[in-house]
PDB file of C-alpha atoms in Angstrom:
ATOM      1  CA  MET A   1     119.360 148.675 278.622  1.00  0.00           C
ATOM      2  CA  GLY A   2     116.132 150.410 279.589  1.00  0.00           C
ATOM      3  CA  ALA A   3     117.286 150.913 283.162  1.00  0.00           C
ATOM      4  CA  ALA A   4     120.558 152.417 281.923  1.00  0.00           C
ATOM      5  CA  THR A   5     118.813 154.853 279.568  1.00  0.00           C
ATOM      6  CA  ALA A   6     116.334 155.801 282.291  1.00  0.00           C
ATOM      7  CA  ALA A   7     119.242 156.606 284.597  1.00  0.00           C
ATOM      8  CA  ALA A   8     120.672 158.789 281.813  1.00  0.00           C
ATOM      9  CA  GLY A   9     117.444 160.774 281.606  1.00  0.00           C
ATOM     10  CA  HIS A  10     115.697 158.889 278.794  1.00  0.00           C
ATOM     11  CA  ALA A  11     112.898 157.037 280.526  1.00  0.00           C
ATOM     12  CA  MET A  12     111.416 154.295 278.371  1.00  0.00           C
ATOM     13  CA  PRO A  13     107.704 154.628 277.483  1.00  0.00           C
ATOM     14  CA  TRP A  14     105.791 151.446 278.298  1.00  0.00           C
ATOM     15  CA  PRO A  15     105.109 150.578 274.612  1.00  0.00           C
ATOM     16  CA  VAL A  16     108.852 150.676 273.925  1.00  0.00           C
ATOM     17  CA  LEU A  17     109.453 148.398 276.913  1.00  0.00           C
ATOM     18  CA  VAL A  18     106.876 145.872 275.693  1.00  0.00           C
ATOM     19  CA  VAL A  19     108.008 145.958 272.071  1.00  0.00           C
ATOM     20  CA  GLY A  20     111.690 145.946 273.004  1.00  0.00           C
ATOM     21  CA  ALA A  21     111.270 142.950 275.318  1.00  0.00           C
ATOM     22  CA  LEU A  22     109.385 140.963 272.663  1.00  0.00           C
ATOM     23  CA  ILE A  23     111.872 141.857 269.927  1.00  0.00           C
ATOM     24  CA  CYS A  24     114.740 140.898 272.227  1.00  0.00           C
ATOM     25  CA  ALA A  25     113.084 137.545 272.972  1.00  0.00           C
ATOM     26  CA  GLY A  26     112.636 136.887 269.264  1.00  0.00           C
ATOM     27  CA  ALA A  27     116.111 138.073 268.312  1.00  0.00           C
ATOM     28  CA  ALA A  28     117.591 135.688 270.885  1.00  0.00           C
ATOM     29  CA  LEU A  29     116.650 132.827 268.535  1.00  0.00           C
ATOM     30  CA  ALA A  30     118.202 134.414 265.452  1.00  0.00           C
ATOM     31  CA  PRO A  31     121.875 133.396 265.918  1.00  0.00           C
ATOM     32  CA  ASP A  32     120.792 129.788 265.342  1.00  0.00           C
ATOM     33  CA  LEU A  33     120.101 130.670 261.712  1.00  0.00           C
ATOM     34  CA  ASP A  34     123.227 128.591 261.082  1.00  0.00           C
ATOM     35  CA  HIS A  35     121.547 125.404 262.354  1.00  0.00           C
ATOM     36  CA  LYS A  36     118.931 123.654 260.221  1.00  0.00           C
ATOM     37  CA  ALA A  37     117.490 121.803 263.245  1.00  0.00           C
ATOM     38  CA  ALA A  38     117.013 124.950 265.371  1.00  0.00           C
ATOM     39  CA  THR A  39     113.627 126.408 266.299  1.00  0.00           C
ATOM     40  CA  ILE A  40     114.085 129.332 263.923  1.00  0.00           C
ATOM     41  CA  SER A  41     114.499 126.957 260.962  1.00  0.00           C
ATOM     42  CA  ARG A  42     110.841 125.876 261.199  1.00  0.00           C
ATOM     43  CA  SER A  43     109.383 129.243 262.204  1.00  0.00           C
ATOM     44  CA  PHE A  44     108.624 130.404 258.656  1.00  0.00           C
ATOM     45  CA  GLY A  45     108.302 127.130 256.792  1.00  0.00           C
ATOM     46  CA  PRO A  46     110.394 126.548 253.647  1.00  0.00           C
ATOM     47  CA  VAL A  47     111.650 130.148 253.705  1.00  0.00           C
ATOM     48  CA  SER A  48     113.395 129.827 257.069  1.00  0.00           C
ATOM     49  CA  ARG A  49     114.609 126.289 256.326  1.00  0.00           C
ATOM     50  CA  GLY A  50     116.202 127.453 253.098  1.00  0.00           C
ATOM     51  CA  LEU A  51     117.655 130.536 254.780  1.00  0.00           C
ATOM     52  CA  CYS A  52     119.222 128.394 257.510  1.00  0.00           C
ATOM     53  CA  GLU A  53     120.949 126.224 254.926  1.00  0.00           C
ATOM     54  CA  VAL A  54     122.318 129.288 253.122  1.00  0.00           C
ATOM     55  CA  ILE A  55     123.524 130.930 256.350  1.00  0.00           C
ATOM     56  CA  ASP A  56     125.181 127.679 257.450  1.00  0.00           C
ATOM     57  CA  LYS A  57     127.145 127.509 254.197  1.00  0.00           C
ATOM     58  CA  ILE A  58     128.118 131.183 254.373  1.00  0.00           C
ATOM     59  CA  SER A  59     129.208 130.810 257.993  1.00  0.00           C
ATOM     60  CA  TYR A  60     131.292 127.744 257.170  1.00  0.00           C
ATOM     61  CA  ALA A  61     132.924 129.531 254.238  1.00  0.00           C
ATOM     62  CA  VAL A  62     133.800 132.514 256.446  1.00  0.00           C
ATOM     63  CA  TYR A  63     135.192 130.165 259.098  1.00  0.00           C
ATOM     64  CA  LYS A  64     137.453 128.396 256.609  1.00  0.00           C
ATOM     65  CA  ALA A  65     138.614 131.683 255.077  1.00  0.00           C
ATOM     66  CA  THR A  66     139.516 133.346 258.377  1.00  0.00           C
ATOM     67  CA  LYS A  67     140.582 130.562 260.773  1.00  0.00           C
ATOM     68  CA  LYS A  68     144.077 130.457 262.212  1.00  0.00           C
ATOM     69  CA  ARG A  69     146.259 127.424 262.836  1.00  0.00           C
ATOM     70  CA  GLY A  70     144.904 126.926 266.329  1.00  0.00           C
ATOM     71  CA  ASP A  71     141.277 126.778 265.219  1.00  0.00           C
ATOM     72  CA  PRO A  72     139.948 123.217 264.822  1.00  0.00           C
ATOM     73  CA  ARG A  73     138.594 121.709 261.628  1.00  0.00           C
ATOM     74  CA  ARG A  74     134.842 121.886 261.225  1.00  0.00           C
ATOM     75  CA  SER A  75     132.243 120.295 258.976  1.00  0.00           C
ATOM     76  CA  GLY A  76     129.619 123.054 259.288  1.00  0.00           C
ATOM     77  CA  GLY A  77     129.056 126.663 260.256  1.00  0.00           C
ATOM     78  CA  HIS A  78     127.069 126.311 263.492  1.00  0.00           C
ATOM     79  CA  ARG A  79     128.267 128.602 266.290  1.00  0.00           C
ATOM     80  CA  THR A  80     130.568 130.604 264.070  1.00  0.00           C
ATOM     81  CA  LEU A  81     129.662 133.797 262.177  1.00  0.00           C
ATOM     82  CA  THR A  82     126.133 134.299 263.553  1.00  0.00           C
ATOM     83  CA  HIS A  83     127.396 133.868 267.119  1.00  0.00           C
ATOM     84  CA  THR A  84     129.710 136.895 267.108  1.00  0.00           C
ATOM     85  CA  TRP A  85     129.399 140.498 268.304  1.00  0.00           C
ATOM     86  CA  LEU A  86     130.026 141.722 264.763  1.00  0.00           C
ATOM     87  CA  TRP A  87     127.057 139.804 263.373  1.00  0.00           C
ATOM     88  CA  ALA A  88     124.822 141.123 266.175  1.00  0.00           C
ATOM     89  CA  VAL A  89     125.834 144.719 265.479  1.00  0.00           C
ATOM     90  CA  LEU A  90     125.445 144.403 261.713  1.00  0.00           C
ATOM     91  CA  ILE A  91     121.996 142.803 261.971  1.00  0.00           C
ATOM     92  CA  GLY A  92     120.849 145.420 264.474  1.00  0.00           C
ATOM     93  CA  ALA A  93     122.217 148.282 262.391  1.00  0.00           C
ATOM     94  CA  GLY A  94     120.556 146.890 259.285  1.00  0.00           C
ATOM     95  CA  ALA A  95     117.213 146.656 261.058  1.00  0.00           C
ATOM     96  CA  SER A  96     117.528 150.217 262.357  1.00  0.00           C
ATOM     97  CA  LEU A  97     118.323 151.541 258.900  1.00  0.00           C
ATOM     98  CA  LEU A  98     115.431 149.611 257.379  1.00  0.00           C
ATOM     99  CA  ALA A  99     112.999 150.830 260.045  1.00  0.00           C
ATOM    100  CA  MET A 100     114.117 154.436 259.685  1.00  0.00           C
ATOM    101  CA  THR A 101     113.994 154.550 255.899  1.00  0.00           C
ATOM    102  CA  GLY A 102     111.371 151.962 254.982  1.00  0.00           C
ATOM    103  CA  GLY A 103     108.337 153.482 256.642  1.00  0.00           C
ATOM    104  CA  ARG A 104     105.429 151.688 258.281  1.00  0.00           C
ATOM    105  CA  TRP A 105     105.669 148.500 256.226  1.00  0.00           C
ATOM    106  CA  ALA A 106     109.319 148.017 257.123  1.00  0.00           C
ATOM    107  CA  VAL A 107     108.492 148.462 260.821  1.00  0.00           C
ATOM    108  CA  LEU A 108     105.622 145.997 260.471  1.00  0.00           C
ATOM    109  CA  GLY A 109     107.928 143.482 258.799  1.00  0.00           C
ATOM    110  CA  ILE A 110     110.524 143.728 261.560  1.00  0.00           C
ATOM    111  CA  LEU A 111     107.856 143.433 264.236  1.00  0.00           C
ATOM    112  CA  PHE A 112     106.154 140.482 262.495  1.00  0.00           C
ATOM    113  CA  VAL A 113     109.356 138.446 262.209  1.00  0.00           C
ATOM    114  CA  HIS A 114     110.294 139.024 265.841  1.00  0.00           C
ATOM    115  CA  MET A 115     106.776 138.508 267.194  1.00  0.00           C
ATOM    116  CA  VAL A 116     106.644 135.097 265.503  1.00  0.00           C
ATOM    117  CA  LEU A 117     110.068 134.221 266.911  1.00  0.00           C
ATOM    118  CA  ALA A 118     109.022 135.466 270.359  1.00  0.00           C
ATOM    119  CA  VAL A 119     105.984 133.168 270.269  1.00  0.00           C
ATOM    120  CA  GLU A 120     108.172 130.269 269.154  1.00  0.00           C
ATOM    121  CA  GLY A 121     110.644 130.965 271.945  1.00  0.00           C
ATOM    122  CA  LEU A 122     108.397 131.950 274.857  1.00  0.00           C
ATOM    123  CA  LEU A 123     105.399 129.726 274.090  1.00  0.00           C
ATOM    124  CA  TRP A 124     107.284 126.908 272.446  1.00  0.00           C
ATOM    125  CA  ARG A 125     105.157 124.108 273.916  1.00  0.00           C
ATOM    126  CA  MET A 126     101.964 125.559 272.439  1.00  0.00           C
ATOM    127  CA  ALA A 127     103.696 126.633 269.225  1.00  0.00           C
ATOM    128  CA  ARG A 128     104.869 123.097 268.509  1.00  0.00           C
ATOM    129  CA  VAL A 129     101.381 121.597 268.713  1.00  0.00           C
ATOM    130  CA  SER A 130      99.744 124.532 266.927  1.00  0.00           C
ATOM    131  CA  SER A 131      99.468 125.313 263.236  1.00  0.00           C
ATOM    132  CA  ASP A 132     102.193 127.518 261.736  1.00  0.00           C
ATOM    133  CA  VAL A 133      99.451 129.637 260.197  1.00  0.00           C
ATOM    134  CA  LEU A 134      97.997 130.396 263.637  1.00  0.00           C
ATOM    135  CA  VAL A 135     101.430 131.444 264.928  1.00  0.00           C
ATOM    136  CA  TRP A 136     101.910 133.691 261.883  1.00  0.00           C
ATOM    137  CA  LEU A 137      98.463 135.226 262.368  1.00  0.00           C
ATOM    138  CA  LEU A 138      99.255 135.909 266.018  1.00  0.00           C
ATOM    139  CA  GLY A 139     102.553 137.481 264.996  1.00  0.00           C
ATOM    140  CA  ALA A 140     100.927 139.623 262.306  1.00  0.00           C
ATOM    141  CA  THR A 141      98.118 140.775 264.592  1.00  0.00           C
ATOM    142  CA  SER A 142     100.540 141.621 267.391  1.00  0.00           C
ATOM    143  CA  ALA A 143     102.821 143.504 264.985  1.00  0.00           C
ATOM    144  CA  TRP A 144      99.918 145.574 263.618  1.00  0.00           C
ATOM    145  CA  ILE A 145      98.584 146.481 267.074  1.00  0.00           C
ATOM    146  CA  LEU A 146     102.012 147.337 268.490  1.00  0.00           C
ATOM    147  CA  ALA A 147     102.931 149.440 265.450  1.00  0.00           C
ATOM    148  CA  ASP A 148      99.723 151.452 265.889  1.00  0.00           C
ATOM    149  CA  ILE A 149     100.439 151.972 269.584  1.00  0.00           C
ATOM    150  CA  LEU A 150     104.036 153.050 268.977  1.00  0.00           C
ATOM    151  CA  HIS A 151     102.928 155.514 266.304  1.00  0.00           C
ATOM    152  CA  GLU A 152     100.807 157.480 268.774  1.00  0.00           C
ATOM    153  CA  PRO A 153     102.521 160.705 269.972  1.00  0.00           C
ATOM    154  CA  GLY A 154     104.570 160.138 273.120  1.00  0.00           C
ATOM    155  CA  ASN A 155     104.490 156.344 272.852  1.00  0.00           C
ATOM    156  CA  GLY A 156     108.067 155.932 271.725  1.00  0.00           C
ATOM    157  CA  ALA A 157     108.470 156.027 267.944  1.00  0.00           C
ATOM    158  CA  ASP A 158     111.131 158.703 268.494  1.00  0.00           C
ATOM    159  CA  TRP A 159     112.522 157.327 271.756  1.00  0.00           C
ATOM    160  CA  LEU A 160     116.255 158.097 272.187  1.00  0.00           C
ATOM    161  CA  PHE A 161     116.530 159.553 268.656  1.00  0.00           C
ATOM    162  CA  THR A 162     114.364 162.663 268.360  1.00  0.00           C
ATOM    163  CA  ASP A 163     115.512 164.371 265.171  1.00  0.00           C
ATOM    164  CA  PRO A 164     113.092 164.351 262.211  1.00  0.00           C
ATOM    165  CA  GLY A 165     113.429 161.171 260.172  1.00  0.00           C
ATOM    166  CA  GLN A 166     114.937 159.158 263.037  1.00  0.00           C
ATOM    167  CA  GLU A 167     111.718 157.486 264.148  1.00  0.00           C
ATOM    168  CA  TYR A 168     112.179 153.791 265.004  1.00  0.00           C
ATOM    169  CA  LEU A 169     115.959 154.069 264.804  1.00  0.00           C
ATOM    170  CA  TRP A 170     116.054 152.388 268.212  1.00  0.00           C
ATOM    171  CA  LEU A 171     114.454 149.161 266.908  1.00  0.00           C
ATOM    172  CA  GLY A 172     117.878 147.694 266.187  1.00  0.00           C
ATOM    173  CA  LEU A 173     119.000 147.956 269.822  1.00  0.00           C
ATOM    174  CA  PRO A 174     116.888 145.083 271.234  1.00  0.00           C
ATOM    175  CA  ILE A 175     117.915 142.992 268.219  1.00  0.00           C
ATOM    176  CA  VAL A 176     121.583 143.463 269.098  1.00  0.00           C
ATOM    177  CA  LEU A 177     120.841 142.771 272.748  1.00  0.00           C
ATOM    178  CA  GLY A 178     118.868 139.603 271.980  1.00  0.00           C
ATOM    179  CA  ALA A 179     121.652 138.202 269.793  1.00  0.00           C
ATOM    180  CA  LEU A 180     124.279 138.946 272.429  1.00  0.00           C
ATOM    181  CA  VAL A 181     122.159 137.348 275.165  1.00  0.00           C
ATOM    182  CA  HIS A 182     122.019 134.196 273.023  1.00  0.00           C
ATOM    183  CA  ASP A 183     125.786 134.285 272.510  1.00  0.00           C
ATOM    184  CA  ILE A 184     126.512 134.788 276.207  1.00  0.00           C
ATOM    185  CA  GLY A 185     124.193 131.902 277.038  1.00  0.00           C
ATOM    186  CA  ASP A 186     126.048 129.677 274.572  1.00  0.00           C
ATOM    187  CA  ALA A 187     129.358 130.802 276.072  1.00  0.00           C
ATOM    188  CA  LEU A 188     128.259 129.280 279.378  1.00  0.00           C
ATOM    189  CA  THR A 189     127.841 125.857 277.810  1.00  0.00           C
ATOM    190  CA  VAL A 190     130.461 123.173 277.272  1.00  0.00           C
ATOM    191  CA  SER A 191     131.368 124.290 273.732  1.00  0.00           C
ATOM    192  CA  GLY A 192     131.763 128.000 274.481  1.00  0.00           C
ATOM    193  CA  CYS A 193     131.053 130.690 271.878  1.00  0.00           C
ATOM    194  CA  PRO A 194     133.374 132.720 269.577  1.00  0.00           C
ATOM    195  CA  ILE A 195     131.744 136.031 270.512  1.00  0.00           C
ATOM    196  CA  LEU A 196     134.887 138.122 269.957  1.00  0.00           C
ATOM    197  CA  TRP A 197     135.549 137.126 266.334  1.00  0.00           C
ATOM    198  CA  PRO A 198     137.349 138.478 264.305  1.00  0.00           C
ATOM    199  CA  ILE A 199     139.601 139.554 267.183  1.00  0.00           C
ATOM    200  CA  PRO A 200     142.316 136.866 267.497  1.00  0.00           C
ATOM    201  CA  ILE A 201     143.202 135.351 270.866  1.00  0.00           C
ATOM    202  CA  GLY A 202     146.493 133.490 270.863  1.00  0.00           C
ATOM    203  CA  ARG A 203     146.597 131.003 267.995  1.00  0.00           C
ATOM    204  CA  LYS A 204     142.863 131.168 267.438  1.00  0.00           C
ATOM    205  CA  ARG A 205     140.597 133.642 265.672  1.00  0.00           C
ATOM    206  CA  TRP A 206     137.468 131.656 266.619  1.00  0.00           C
ATOM    207  CA  TYR A 207     138.279 131.392 270.308  1.00  0.00           C
ATOM    208  CA  PRO A 208     135.392 129.672 272.196  1.00  0.00           C
ATOM    209  CA  LEU A 209     134.888 132.231 274.944  1.00  0.00           C
ATOM    210  CA  GLY A 210     133.445 131.009 278.238  1.00  0.00           C
ATOM    211  CA  PRO A 211     134.006 130.571 281.974  1.00  0.00           C
ATOM    212  CA  PRO A 212     136.335 127.872 283.379  1.00  0.00           C
ATOM    213  CA  LYS A 213     135.234 124.440 282.169  1.00  0.00           C
ATOM    214  CA  ALA A 214     134.169 123.392 285.665  1.00  0.00           C
ATOM    215  CA  MET A 215     131.510 126.135 285.582  1.00  0.00           C
ATOM    216  CA  ARG A 216     130.047 125.214 282.198  1.00  0.00           C
ATOM    217  CA  PHE A 217     126.967 123.083 281.542  1.00  0.00           C
ATOM    218  CA  ARG A 218     125.244 121.357 278.655  1.00  0.00           C
ATOM    219  CA  ALA A 219     122.520 123.205 276.772  1.00  0.00           C
ATOM    220  CA  GLY A 220     119.085 122.264 278.120  1.00  0.00           C
ATOM    221  CA  SER A 221     120.471 120.861 281.380  1.00  0.00           C
ATOM    222  CA  TRP A 222     118.829 121.400 284.771  1.00  0.00           C
ATOM    223  CA  VAL A 223     121.225 124.275 285.502  1.00  0.00           C
ATOM    224  CA  GLU A 224     119.841 126.240 282.571  1.00  0.00           C
ATOM    225  CA  VAL A 225     116.173 125.402 283.221  1.00  0.00           C
ATOM    226  CA  LYS A 226     115.980 125.505 287.034  1.00  0.00           C
ATOM    227  CA  VAL A 227     118.675 128.045 287.943  1.00  0.00           C
ATOM    228  CA  LEU A 228     119.580 130.437 285.142  1.00  0.00           C
ATOM    229  CA  MET A 229     116.107 130.851 283.651  1.00  0.00           C
ATOM    230  CA  PRO A 230     114.425 131.934 286.933  1.00  0.00           C
ATOM    231  CA  VAL A 231     117.349 134.228 287.766  1.00  0.00           C
ATOM    232  CA  PHE A 232     117.197 135.958 284.388  1.00  0.00           C
ATOM    233  CA  MET A 233     113.404 136.281 284.608  1.00  0.00           C
ATOM    234  CA  VAL A 234     113.717 138.072 287.950  1.00  0.00           C
ATOM    235  CA  LEU A 235     116.511 140.304 286.657  1.00  0.00           C
ATOM    236  CA  GLY A 236     114.481 141.077 283.532  1.00  0.00           C
ATOM    237  CA  GLY A 237     111.458 142.060 285.612  1.00  0.00           C
ATOM    238  CA  LEU A 238     113.519 144.339 287.838  1.00  0.00           C
ATOM    239  CA  SER A 239     115.183 145.904 284.803  1.00  0.00           C
ATOM    240  CA  GLY A 240     111.768 146.539 283.267  1.00  0.00           C
ATOM    241  CA  LEU A 241     110.597 148.366 286.390  1.00  0.00           C
ATOM    242  CA  GLY A 242     113.816 150.367 286.330  1.00  0.00           C
ATOM    243  CA  ALA A 243     113.284 151.275 282.672  1.00  0.00           C
ATOM    244  CA  LEU A 244     109.846 152.666 283.512  1.00  0.00           C
ATOM    245  CA  GLY A 245     111.324 154.663 286.390  1.00  0.00           C
ATOM    246  CA  ILE A 246     109.309 152.730 288.994  1.00  0.00           C
ATOM    247  CA  ILE A 247     112.391 151.616 290.948  1.00  0.00           C
TER     248      ILE A 247
END
């Protein structure tokens, strides 16, 4: 995204690149809000566990209410509503609106949630053996420092959207991107992912989009860890340099 905007004449300030990358990493965990055993369910203690249960029930209810004859029966809502493009857009738009209208505390809240999730996702080995309180403190400290840096003139509070009152409107973009990256990754696995819902495909409204079955793999397999992860890290690094206008 940063490389594309830089090519269009909107070079990304380095604080926006750092914050955007961390938010994207955190947001990539968010679609699993429909799974009570996912990493995000334990990220904020009882609050996130309870939220995951609620989202699972909502997702299941939406699935039952909108499925077509070709869609299979399900017993839960995992990989349904929260794994669609519509959910990603709505969550990103909601975050942008909150950041634009809610002031500094809203921005801090958005940053805190995604910094904690980024720690849980990127440093998951250390996060699992560490205290939740320490992870929350790290997230809060990071959010406070990054918010101060972004607020400095020229550091990106008004990146892309420069009219008065539109500061931080861009914060929803990495949230959308992170959710879609998660969905695309799930689409590569054996089960596929209904990214296009509610657009029907044939006899299904929850069509599990993905490549040919011979090209799919199981989540957590060696293909994901030893092939896709290094490739995406290299691509992410190159995109970051492009966003800064270095390459």
